[in-house]
Amino acid sequence: MDQSVAIQETLAEGEYCIIAVQGVLCEGDSRQSRLLGLVRYRLEHGGQEHALFLYTHRRMAITGDDVSLDQIVPVSRDFTLEEVSTDGELYILGSDVTVQLDTAELSLLFRLPFGSHTRMFLQEVTKACVGLDPATRDPEFQWLSRYRCAPPQEAGSTPTLRDWNSAPGTWPACGTIGGGRYPSRKKRWGLEQVLPQGAGSVLFRGGAKAQTNFRLAEVARGGVAEWGRHARGGRRYEELEEAGREMSAAAGSRERDSAGGSNFNNSRLNEKGLLVDQSSGGQDKPESLLPRQNKSKSEITDMVRSSTIIVSNKAHMLSMQKFGLRDTIVKSHLIQKEEDYTYVQNFRFFVGTYNVNGQSPKECLRPWLSHGIQAPDVYCVGFQELDLSKEAFFFHDTPKEEEWFKAVSEGLHPDAKYAKVKLIRLVGIMLLLYVKQEHAAHISEVEAETVGTGIMGRMGNKGGVAIRFQLHNTSICVVNSHLAAHTEEYERRNQDYKDICSRMQFCQVDPSLPPLTINKHDVILWLGDLNYRIEELDVEKVKKLIEEKAFQTLYAYDQLKIQVAAKTVFEGFTEGELTFQPTYKYDTGSDDWDTSEKCRAPAWCDRVLWKGKNIIQLSYQSHMALKTSDHKPVSSVFDIGVKVINEELYRKTLEEIVRSLDKMENANIPSVSLSKREFCFQNVKYMQLQVESFTIHNGQVPCQFEFIKKPGENSFCKQWLNANPNKGFLLPDSVIEIELELFVNKTTATKLNSGEDKIEDILVLHLEGGKDYFLSVSGNYLPSCFGSPIHTLCYMREPILDLPLETVSELTLMPVQTEDDGSRIEKPMEIPKELWMMVDYLYRNAIQQEDLFQQPGLRSEFEHIRDCLDTGMIDNLSASNHSVAEALLLFLESLPEPVICYSAYHKCLECSGNYTASKQVISTLPTFHKNVFNYLMAFLQELLKNSAKNHLDENILASIFGSLLLRNPAQHQKPETTEKKKAQEFIHQFLCHPL
């Protein structure tokens, strides 16, 4: 969710929120959530000024009503934003980012979530600072005067920067500008007095008792990235060049301190069981925060993680952008020869999953996390249904995250010290990753992503979260998923799994490289509430088999086993033998099976699977001692063989590669052969992927290939087409498969319907240092009601696929304001027949359907629904209520002109809250649009009459339909300035009043 939209609503004309990030303001032991927005103001004389706006907020910010301005920090000449760590804090790439914001009057400390969005935020702040050219006059920030609570300046006087920074302000009437509440770190000791970073580390000890102000120190490595007026924009490569020279010379050993190792000689345990560096006393104060390296500002790169390269992991250093073709060749050879310079070392992994049914922790987690096992090297702990409240469903914040995080941290094995590498959460799905402190130096390339598989792929009540990382030289991906519920929904679960696999993508260190998918890892650990049930047996039979401990007999009826055997999901994955009784469903607080009215049959919903080499499962069990939830937690312990680099062998291998590369440096011009150059996509349909593939066979010269743009075009291919991969590197005599993916969606369908665009394109495959190859793409598109205008469909009395293409084109290009003037032989329909078909189906079959418009349908059923609508074969329509409901939403989303026309958008927002004025706006819509609006409102009111059964209310329906019926005409802008709440209020009025 882009929260800059909410900030934009609070700004005045001429002020623009470039980007926003949610972080935590750290003040001593206090932790308060803040929304940070970088705001730009364009001056009359053509220049621009920037300020950082800090907001308090109650939840994920969607509208301006969700935020309150707390403080404004002008980006002045003395503004710096510097990445820091506490004394001796061990750093891991991927841990959250701690930054110190300093001006002459102010000092603030923030913790920001690691990830590409934070990187973008910090880069934008860098650009804002770079804009302060010393040759230009000092910024005056007069535009900020409206936010000050101090009396206005006398006429003719110009406020100075000190005026802004000294204005105390009061909250919430207005925000503080500059200083006033948080004293400046610079004032207290001056930057010239900052000492080098200490070597100690503050880490959590597993045996620590719960404390009121408990915090788990996050791991951090030495190094610094700074944003301020000294960072001049372009990336600096001093450290990379030094590493490159080290590689070329095949010399140098690992320097543990600079690469992130730790020294505990000066450390002691405090009364909380925390390991504290005695040199600093372990005080959690701004004074203990020091730059990660004692470098001058001019030497510091603007890259968020520039100093995190692990020397021992040289093969992965070559993925950095600095290196060109030669280094790419070296990297490829190193990967091929990996076995020559690595050895396998076993690491113990604990993998646990627990559906907590929205409960807070009520009991110690040690029976699950640490009882009866050797201290693991790595903990991967996943939760589902962390919070079942509506607030957590529609927004992001939940106090349960901190509660369960603390409970896990207190339950880790007492015989080892652990550091949190990463926490990632999507609504109620949370995944935590911890490592022993001695392994922290060997963790790198940490990324975390989420995929929601709820309605229209947007809601996060179901879906998956994942963390990928590099341990030594082995890539590992841990996935925690919560798939669709209910016994009969196994196909929906299969689809959720496939969606997570296809949509979960991780950014690489080199942004020019394509993202990594789950399957592009050496080791994959998949845990979660997969929700597969036991089928074909009644409840009593299941319980009888459990009582007899006939688990293998029962396992034969397990849906996951059946689906894996059919190769529909988890192909290539392994699961250990189920020697424990089903983990669902129990009466909360007991070991008794479900006695509720629904009386759910027991099932092994909670599972752990794995994929990869050198993996041995040591245990797989449930933990009956925990009774907080209606599920029982599950754990699995593994010994996983990880590839570790032998430095001496690595240097020898690198020398051999460099020598052989020197011999072929001036070889022939690269050339390739293509298995196919012409591609024809037949009968392309709306939202139905078609794929054609071909192979590139390289000759005897290493080469880089890339699909390039044709002159005058913005992309190498049309919007409906993609090449995967679209760039890459080939070793001599190697082969790569390229997939051409054709997918028509709401963005491209209308022009294909009208004939303004056709399935025709030419792709140019370029070889670096070689020639270009041309690929021809052709095909035909089957017009669809999806992507067709409302008035066009009203004039189509016949199914769209029964009409000549010329007629479809003519009707699609017809202006939206066209009324029936009687000139046509056939009178148009009042509303599109396709819309009536879907609404009528739902009215007859789903008026009391629980969770309608909130639970996704099946993709295969959507394709069937689309075909029925486009062919007019409505009698053949056979699909679940949820699939038809989702098809209706997709239909409304695909309209090129929304139900409430773009021209009426701003009028609707202006009269939101005034029902009489709102009805007047609707009355001015073109007849067909007005008819559709009234028809939909009448249907939604019928749904609300059955709210006792379907659990819908006006707020839910207004939230779902507001963004579909009322869309911002400036939808191409990012971020949009849509006042989302007003749009919802506008629709809400019509749901509450009779038509």
PDB file of N, CA and C in Angstrom, residues 890-923:
ATOM      1  N   LEU A 890     -13.927  -8.098 -11.663  1.00  0.00           N
ATOM      2  CA  LEU A 890     -12.954  -7.962 -12.756  1.00  0.00           C
ATOM      3  C   LEU A 890     -13.584  -7.286 -13.968  1.00  0.00           C
ATOM      4  N   PHE A 891     -14.852  -7.562 -14.209  1.00  0.00           N
ATOM      5  CA  PHE A 891     -15.563  -6.908 -15.312  1.00  0.00           C
ATOM      6  C   PHE A 891     -15.624  -5.404 -15.090  1.00  0.00           C
ATOM      7  N   LEU A 892     -16.006  -4.993 -13.886  1.00  0.00           N
ATOM      8  CA  LEU A 892     -16.092  -3.561 -13.575  1.00  0.00           C
ATOM      9  C   LEU A 892     -14.717  -2.904 -13.639  1.00  0.00           C
ATOM     10  N   GLU A 893     -13.703  -3.625 -13.188  1.00  0.00           N
ATOM     11  CA  GLU A 893     -12.342  -3.088 -13.216  1.00  0.00           C
ATOM     12  C   GLU A 893     -11.838  -2.916 -14.643  1.00  0.00           C
ATOM     13  N   SER A 894     -12.308  -3.757 -15.566  1.00  0.00           N
ATOM     14  CA  SER A 894     -11.805  -3.732 -16.948  1.00  0.00           C
ATOM     15  C   SER A 894     -12.454  -2.667 -17.815  1.00  0.00           C
ATOM     16  N   LEU A 895     -13.534  -2.041 -17.329  1.00  0.00           N
ATOM     17  CA  LEU A 895     -14.219  -1.023 -18.134  1.00  0.00           C
ATOM     18  C   LEU A 895     -13.267   0.127 -18.444  1.00  0.00           C
ATOM     19  N   PRO A 896     -13.070   0.471 -19.721  1.00  0.00           N
ATOM     20  CA  PRO A 896     -12.160   1.588 -20.034  1.00  0.00           C
ATOM     21  C   PRO A 896     -12.659   2.928 -19.492  1.00  0.00           C
ATOM     22  N   GLU A 897     -13.967   3.087 -19.441  1.00  0.00           N
ATOM     23  CA  GLU A 897     -14.588   4.244 -18.791  1.00  0.00           C
ATOM     24  C   GLU A 897     -15.399   3.695 -17.629  1.00  0.00           C
ATOM     25  N   PRO A 898     -15.076   4.051 -16.383  1.00  0.00           N
ATOM     26  CA  PRO A 898     -15.772   3.437 -15.244  1.00  0.00           C
ATOM     27  C   PRO A 898     -17.256   3.768 -15.234  1.00  0.00           C
ATOM     28  N   VAL A 899     -17.983   3.076 -14.387  1.00  0.00           N
ATOM     29  CA  VAL A 899     -19.434   3.284 -14.311  1.00  0.00           C
ATOM     30  C   VAL A 899     -19.739   4.759 -14.068  1.00  0.00           C
ATOM     31  N   ILE A 900     -19.072   5.370 -13.089  1.00  0.00           N
ATOM     32  CA  ILE A 900     -19.161   6.823 -12.913  1.00  0.00           C
ATOM     33  C   ILE A 900     -18.050   7.429 -13.753  1.00  0.00           C
ATOM     34  N   CYS A 901     -18.427   8.114 -14.814  1.00  0.00           N
ATOM     35  CA  CYS A 901     -17.451   8.561 -15.815  1.00  0.00           C
ATOM     36  C   CYS A 901     -16.350   9.410 -15.188  1.00  0.00           C
ATOM     37  N   TYR A 902     -15.192   9.354 -15.804  1.00  0.00           N
ATOM     38  CA  TYR A 902     -14.064  10.141 -15.321  1.00  0.00           C
ATOM     39  C   TYR A 902     -14.409  11.621 -15.182  1.00  0.00           C
ATOM     40  N   SER A 903     -15.243  12.129 -16.099  1.00  0.00           N
ATOM     41  CA  SER A 903     -15.576  13.556 -16.076  1.00  0.00           C
ATOM     42  C   SER A 903     -16.361  13.941 -14.827  1.00  0.00           C
ATOM     43  N   ALA A 904     -17.020  12.970 -14.180  1.00  0.00           N
ATOM     44  CA  ALA A 904     -17.818  13.273 -12.992  1.00  0.00           C
ATOM     45  C   ALA A 904     -17.069  12.978 -11.697  1.00  0.00           C
ATOM     46  N   TYR A 905     -15.839  12.535 -11.819  1.00  0.00           N
ATOM     47  CA  TYR A 905     -15.098  12.069 -10.645  1.00  0.00           C
ATOM     48  C   TYR A 905     -14.979  13.147  -9.564  1.00  0.00           C
ATOM     49  N   HIS A 906     -14.473  14.297  -9.935  1.00  0.00           N
ATOM     50  CA  HIS A 906     -14.231  15.344  -8.938  1.00  0.00           C
ATOM     51  C   HIS A 906     -15.539  15.894  -8.363  1.00  0.00           C
ATOM     52  N   LYS A 907     -16.583  15.940  -9.179  1.00  0.00           N
ATOM     53  CA  LYS A 907     -17.873  16.382  -8.666  1.00  0.00           C
ATOM     54  C   LYS A 907     -18.383  15.425  -7.593  1.00  0.00           C
ATOM     55  N   CYS A 908     -18.164  14.141  -7.812  1.00  0.00           N
ATOM     56  CA  CYS A 908     -18.610  13.141  -6.834  1.00  0.00           C
ATOM     57  C   CYS A 908     -17.889  13.330  -5.503  1.00  0.00           C
ATOM     58  N   LEU A 909     -16.592  13.600  -5.566  1.00  0.00           N
ATOM     59  CA  LEU A 909     -15.846  13.798  -4.333  1.00  0.00           C
ATOM     60  C   LEU A 909     -16.306  15.063  -3.609  1.00  0.00           C
ATOM     61  N   GLU A 910     -16.591  16.098  -4.377  1.00  0.00           N
ATOM     62  CA  GLU A 910     -17.013  17.360  -3.770  1.00  0.00           C
ATOM     63  C   GLU A 910     -18.336  17.221  -3.027  1.00  0.00           C
ATOM     64  N   CYS A 911     -19.247  16.403  -3.550  1.00  0.00           N
ATOM     65  CA  CYS A 911     -20.573  16.303  -2.918  1.00  0.00           C
ATOM     66  C   CYS A 911     -20.690  15.059  -2.047  1.00  0.00           C
ATOM     67  N   SER A 912     -19.566  14.379  -1.796  1.00  0.00           N
ATOM     68  CA  SER A 912     -19.602  13.222  -0.903  1.00  0.00           C
ATOM     69  C   SER A 912     -20.090  13.665   0.468  1.00  0.00           C
ATOM     70  N   GLY A 913     -21.108  12.996   0.995  1.00  0.00           N
ATOM     71  CA  GLY A 913     -21.715  13.396   2.262  1.00  0.00           C
ATOM     72  C   GLY A 913     -23.001  14.162   2.078  1.00  0.00           C
ATOM     73  N   ASN A 914     -23.247  14.605   0.848  1.00  0.00           N
ATOM     74  CA  ASN A 914     -24.495  15.314   0.527  1.00  0.00           C
ATOM     75  C   ASN A 914     -25.269  14.431  -0.447  1.00  0.00           C
ATOM     76  N   TYR A 915     -26.232  13.674   0.072  1.00  0.00           N
ATOM     77  CA  TYR A 915     -26.906  12.675  -0.749  1.00  0.00           C
ATOM     78  C   TYR A 915     -27.699  13.313  -1.890  1.00  0.00           C
ATOM     79  N   THR A 916     -28.338  14.431  -1.627  1.00  0.00           N
ATOM     80  CA  THR A 916     -29.124  15.103  -2.670  1.00  0.00           C
ATOM     81  C   THR A 916     -28.227  15.537  -3.825  1.00  0.00           C
ATOM     82  N   ALA A 917     -27.096  16.152  -3.478  1.00  0.00           N
ATOM     83  CA  ALA A 917     -26.161  16.582  -4.528  1.00  0.00           C
ATOM     84  C   ALA A 917     -25.555  15.383  -5.242  1.00  0.00           C
ATOM     85  N   SER A 918     -25.321  14.307  -4.514  1.00  0.00           N
ATOM     86  CA  SER A 918     -24.746  13.106  -5.120  1.00  0.00           C
ATOM     87  C   SER A 918     -25.707  12.502  -6.143  1.00  0.00           C
ATOM     88  N   LYS A 919     -26.995  12.459  -5.793  1.00  0.00           N
ATOM     89  CA  LYS A 919     -27.985  11.941  -6.749  1.00  0.00           C
ATOM     90  C   LYS A 919     -28.040  12.806  -8.007  1.00  0.00           C
ATOM     91  N   GLN A 920     -27.842  14.110  -7.819  1.00  0.00           N
ATOM     92  CA  GLN A 920     -27.851  15.013  -8.964  1.00  0.00           C
ATOM     93  C   GLN A 920     -26.690  14.705  -9.913  1.00  0.00           C
ATOM     94  N   VAL A 921     -25.540  14.405  -9.354  1.00  0.00           N
ATOM     95  CA  VAL A 921     -24.383  14.065 -10.193  1.00  0.00           C
ATOM     96  C   VAL A 921     -24.666  12.788 -10.975  1.00  0.00           C
ATOM     97  N   ILE A 922     -25.228  11.779 -10.301  1.00  0.00           N
ATOM     98  CA  ILE A 922     -25.538  10.522 -10.990  1.00  0.00           C
ATOM     99  C   ILE A 922     -26.541  10.756 -12.121  1.00  0.00           C
ATOM    100  N   SER A 923     -27.476  11.673 -11.896  1.00  0.00           N
ATOM    101  CA  SER A 923     -28.495  11.938 -12.921  1.00  0.00           C
ATOM    102  C   SER A 923     -27.902  12.537 -14.187  1.00  0.00           C
TER     103      SER A 923
END
